[in-house]
Short mmCIF file of C-alpha atoms in Angstrom, two decimals:
data_model
loop_
_atom_site.label_atom_id
_atom_site.label_comp_id
_atom_site.label_asym_id
_atom_site.label_seq_id
_atom_site.Cartn_x
_atom_site.Cartn_y
_atom_site.Cartn_z
CA MET A 1 0.00 0.00 0.00
CA ARG A 2 1.20 3.47 -0.86
CA ILE A 3 0.34 6.67 0.98
CA ILE A 4 0.24 9.60 -1.41
CA ALA A 5 0.09 13.01 0.25
CA LEU A 6 -0.93 16.16 -1.59
CA ASP A 7 0.00 19.60 -0.29
CA VAL A 8 -2.68 21.52 -2.15
CA HIS A 9 -2.40 25.11 -3.37
CA ARG A 10 -4.69 27.11 -5.60
CA SER A 11 -3.34 25.90 -8.94
CA PHE A 12 -1.05 22.99 -8.09
CA ALA A 13 -0.33 20.31 -5.51
CA GLN A 14 3.03 19.07 -4.23
CA MET A 15 3.11 15.28 -3.90
CA ALA A 16 4.98 12.93 -1.58
CA ILE A 17 4.74 9.13 -1.66
CA LEU A 18 5.38 6.91 1.36
CA GLU A 19 5.97 3.29 0.39
CA LYS A 20 7.58 0.48 2.39
CA GLY A 21 8.71 2.95 5.05
CA LYS A 22 10.49 5.23 2.60
CA ILE A 23 9.23 8.60 1.50
CA ARG A 24 10.07 10.28 -1.77
CA ASP A 25 9.21 13.48 -3.54
CA ALA A 26 6.78 12.91 -6.43
CA GLY A 27 6.87 16.39 -7.90
CA ARG A 28 4.02 18.76 -8.61
CA ILE A 29 0.74 18.29 -10.39
CA ASP A 30 -1.41 21.02 -11.90
CA LEU A 31 -4.91 21.10 -10.47
CA GLU A 32 -6.65 20.78 -13.80
CA ARG A 33 -9.29 18.15 -14.36
CA SER A 34 -7.44 16.51 -17.26
CA ARG A 35 -4.14 16.36 -15.35
CA LEU A 36 -5.81 14.98 -12.24
CA LEU A 37 -7.53 12.26 -14.27
CA GLN A 38 -4.20 11.34 -15.89
CA PHE A 39 -2.69 11.09 -12.42
CA ALA A 40 -5.66 9.05 -11.18
CA MET A 41 -5.19 6.44 -13.91
CA LYS A 42 -1.75 5.65 -12.45
CA LEU A 43 -3.10 5.02 -8.95
CA LYS A 44 -3.65 1.58 -7.45
CA PRO A 45 -6.84 0.31 -5.77
CA ASP A 46 -5.08 -0.05 -2.40
CA ASP A 47 -3.47 3.41 -2.46
CA GLU A 48 -4.48 5.98 0.13
CA ILE A 49 -4.57 9.69 -0.64
CA VAL A 50 -3.97 12.27 2.10
CA ILE A 51 -5.02 15.86 1.50
CA GLU A 52 -5.58 18.89 3.72
CA ALA A 53 -8.98 20.53 3.88
CA THR A 54 -8.88 23.62 1.65
CA GLY A 55 -11.24 25.46 -0.67
CA ASN A 56 -10.83 23.05 -3.60
CA THR A 57 -10.51 19.84 -1.58
CA SER A 58 -13.98 18.48 -2.33
CA ALA A 59 -13.48 18.64 -6.11
CA ILE A 60 -10.13 16.83 -5.88
CA VAL A 61 -11.53 14.19 -3.53
CA ARG A 62 -14.44 13.41 -5.84
CA LEU A 63 -12.13 13.01 -8.81
CA LEU A 64 -9.66 10.70 -7.07
CA SER A 65 -11.91 8.65 -4.77
CA PRO A 66 -13.02 6.08 -7.39
CA PHE A 67 -9.41 5.14 -8.15
CA VAL A 68 -8.03 4.49 -4.66
CA GLY A 69 -8.90 2.59 -1.52
CA ARG A 70 -9.38 5.67 0.62
CA VAL A 71 -9.04 9.45 0.59
CA VAL A 72 -8.22 10.99 3.97
CA ILE A 73 -8.88 14.68 4.61
CA ALA A 74 -6.68 16.29 7.26
CA ASN A 75 -7.47 19.19 9.54
CA PRO A 76 -4.85 21.81 8.52
CA ILE A 77 -4.92 23.67 11.84
CA LEU A 78 -4.34 20.54 13.93
CA VAL A 79 -1.70 19.28 11.51
CA ARG A 80 0.31 22.46 12.04
CA ALA A 81 -0.14 22.18 15.80
CA ILE A 82 1.09 18.57 15.85
CA ALA A 83 3.90 18.85 13.32
CA TRP A 84 5.27 22.34 13.81
CA ALA A 85 8.53 22.96 11.94
CA LYS A 86 10.90 25.89 11.65
CA VAL A 87 11.52 25.14 7.99
CA LYS A 88 8.41 24.94 5.83
CA THR A 89 8.36 24.03 2.17
CA ASP A 90 5.77 22.35 -0.01
CA LYS A 91 7.85 19.17 -0.09
CA ILE A 92 8.18 19.09 3.69
CA ASP A 93 4.46 19.72 4.19
CA ALA A 94 3.53 16.88 1.85
CA ALA A 95 5.96 14.52 3.59
CA VAL A 96 4.54 15.48 7.00
CA LEU A 97 1.02 14.58 5.86
CA ALA A 98 2.15 11.17 4.66
CA LYS A 99 4.10 10.42 7.85
CA LEU A 100 1.29 11.51 10.15
CA HIS A 101 -1.17 9.27 8.34
CA ALA A 102 1.19 6.31 8.40
CA SER A 103 1.75 6.73 12.14
CA GLY A 104 -1.96 7.09 12.91
CA PHE A 105 -1.66 10.65 14.23
CA LEU A 106 -3.32 12.46 11.34
CA PRO A 107 -6.27 14.58 12.56
CA GLU A 108 -9.04 13.83 10.10
CA VAL A 109 -12.13 15.82 9.16
CA TRP A 110 -15.39 14.72 7.58
CA MET A 111 -16.28 15.82 4.08
CA PRO A 112 -19.99 16.26 3.38
CA ASP A 113 -21.66 14.61 0.42
CA GLU A 114 -22.83 16.64 -2.57
CA GLU A 115 -26.37 17.01 -1.25
CA THR A 116 -25.16 18.37 2.08
CA GLU A 117 -22.73 20.74 0.35
CA THR A 118 -25.56 22.07 -1.80
CA ARG A 119 -27.64 22.76 1.29
CA ARG A 120 -24.70 24.46 2.96
CA ARG A 121 -24.29 26.80 0.00
CA VAL A 122 -27.98 27.68 0.02
CA VAL A 123 -27.96 28.34 3.77
CA ALA A 124 -24.76 30.40 3.48
CA GLU A 125 -26.34 32.45 0.69
CA ARG A 126 -29.44 33.00 2.82
CA ASN A 127 -27.40 34.06 5.84
CA ALA A 128 -25.32 36.45 3.74
CA ALA A 129 -28.40 38.15 2.28
CA ARG A 130 -29.39 40.73 4.87
CA LEU A 131 -32.26 43.11 4.52
CA PRO A 132 -31.08 46.75 4.34
CA ASP A 133 -33.00 47.48 7.51
CA ASP A 134 -31.15 44.80 9.47
CA PRO A 135 -29.87 46.44 12.70
CA SER A 136 -26.53 44.69 12.34
CA GLN A 137 -25.79 46.51 9.08
CA LYS A 138 -24.23 49.91 8.55
CA PRO A 139 -26.39 53.05 8.41
CA ASN A 140 -28.63 53.20 5.34
CA PRO A 141 -31.11 55.66 3.74
CA PHE A 142 -33.94 54.38 5.92
CA ARG A 143 -32.08 55.29 9.08
CA SER A 144 -31.15 58.71 7.78
CA ALA A 145 -34.86 59.45 7.39
CA ARG A 146 -35.83 58.12 10.79
CA GLN A 147 -35.86 61.55 12.45
CA PRO A 148 -36.38 64.19 9.73
CA ASP A 149 -38.34 66.46 12.06
CA PRO A 150 -37.29 67.22 15.67
CA ASP A 151 -40.96 67.20 16.66
CA THR A 152 -41.55 63.77 15.14
CA ARG A 153 -41.64 60.88 17.54
CA PRO A 154 -39.15 58.25 16.33
CA THR A 155 -40.02 54.58 15.82
CA ARG A 156 -38.02 51.48 16.50
CA ALA A 157 -40.06 49.38 14.09
CA PRO A 158 -37.99 48.09 11.16
CA CYS A 159 -38.86 49.61 7.81
CA SER A 160 -39.34 46.09 6.45
CA GLN A 161 -42.44 45.82 8.66
CA LYS A 162 -45.80 47.49 8.04
CA ARG A 163 -45.64 49.78 11.07
CA GLY A 164 -42.16 51.04 10.23
CA ARG A 165 -43.05 51.53 6.57
CA ALA A 166 -46.24 53.43 7.43
CA TRP A 167 -44.27 55.70 9.79
CA LEU A 168 -41.67 56.35 7.12
CA GLU A 169 -44.22 57.19 4.41
CA ALA A 170 -45.94 59.65 6.75
CA GLN A 171 -42.78 61.71 7.33
CA PRO A 172 -42.46 65.21 5.81
CA LEU A 173 -39.40 64.38 3.73
CA ALA A 174 -37.78 66.55 1.11
CA GLU A 175 -38.52 65.47 -2.46
CA ASP A 176 -35.01 64.15 -3.14
CA GLN A 177 -34.96 62.31 0.17
CA ARG A 178 -38.38 60.75 -0.47
CA ARG A 179 -37.18 59.60 -3.90
CA VAL A 180 -34.20 57.82 -2.35
CA VAL A 181 -36.33 56.25 0.36
CA LEU A 182 -38.95 54.97 -2.10
CA ARG A 183 -36.27 53.51 -4.34
CA HIS A 184 -34.70 51.65 -1.45
CA ALA A 185 -38.13 50.58 -0.23
CA GLY A 186 -38.72 48.93 -3.60
CA GLU A 187 -35.38 47.14 -3.35
CA LEU A 188 -36.28 46.05 0.17
CA ASP A 189 -39.60 44.59 -1.02
CA ARG A 190 -37.92 42.76 -3.89
CA LEU A 191 -35.19 41.30 -1.69
CA GLY A 192 -37.72 40.36 0.98
CA GLY A 193 -39.77 38.45 -1.59
CA GLU A 194 -36.71 36.58 -2.87
CA LEU A 195 -35.62 35.68 0.66
CA ALA A 196 -39.11 34.43 1.44
CA GLN A 197 -38.86 32.04 -1.52
CA VAL A 198 -35.45 30.82 -0.33
CA ASP A 199 -36.81 30.30 3.19
CA LYS A 200 -39.76 28.35 1.81
CA SER A 201 -37.47 26.14 -0.27
CA LEU A 202 -35.19 25.51 2.72
CA ALA A 203 -38.16 24.63 4.93
CA GLN A 204 -39.57 22.19 2.37
CA THR A 205 -36.17 20.53 1.95
CA ALA A 206 -35.66 20.30 5.71
CA LEU A 207 -39.03 18.64 6.27
CA GLN A 208 -38.03 15.88 3.85
CA GLU A 209 -34.80 15.16 5.74
CA PRO A 210 -35.09 12.33 8.33
CA ARG A 211 -32.38 13.84 10.53
CA VAL A 212 -34.23 17.14 10.73
CA LYS A 213 -37.43 15.32 11.65
CA ARG A 214 -35.62 13.58 14.49
CA LEU A 215 -34.28 16.90 15.76
CA MET A 216 -37.75 18.44 15.59
CA ARG A 217 -39.26 15.54 17.52
CA ARG A 218 -36.54 15.89 20.12
CA TRP A 219 -37.09 19.64 20.36
CA CYS A 220 -40.87 19.19 20.76
CA ALA A 221 -40.29 16.56 23.43
CA ASP A 222 -37.93 18.89 25.31
CA MET A 223 -40.47 21.73 25.09
CA LYS A 224 -43.23 19.51 26.47
CA SER A 225 -41.05 18.23 29.31
CA ASN A 226 -39.98 21.78 30.23
CA ALA A 227 -43.60 22.93 30.22
CA PHE A 228 -44.56 20.01 32.44
CA ARG A 229 -41.76 20.79 34.90
CA SER A 230 -42.72 24.46 35.07
CA SER A 231 -46.34 23.56 35.83
CA THR A 232 -45.49 21.23 38.73
#
């Protein structure tokens, strides 16, 4: 069995091969699909690939997995903590990965399947899309119009809600300021509608997932038990 370690960078990977207790430098490989497939054809069914978790790890793992016995993904932070070295080169890093795996000290991480990765991307996109009136965001045109008149009583209601919008529309704004506010209000409505569709899609997907159903049953059970305890 050979252990083939890849020290992955953005456009290439440095390789080291550990075989029969001896480690050797295997050069670099460009991270192009055609080159990776050429490399994969030379692999053996009992080979094991070791690679650190980086941005392009999942694509490399999916290309190489069918050709080898196992692909191991290492935690880069823990690898550096375990095998700290004063001298760092790509060749040394690749050799360290191979040696750690051979000795059983390689800190591994789990790689999600394609379906889970898709859901992660959707959730990340949803979390990144903030409404302009979100209090965690920087000041925006809605906030600048919150107190146009010293005699006007301010509101804490978000402008994405009916009460906040009604308050905003009732303010004696200058024409240019009202134009800006109405334009941003339209953008807010559009974004809110798109986010509602994403939320609906996420909810429908979650309800079809057995693991989510188990969590929901557990949460409901905990809520019922807490309510029972509080009533006794």
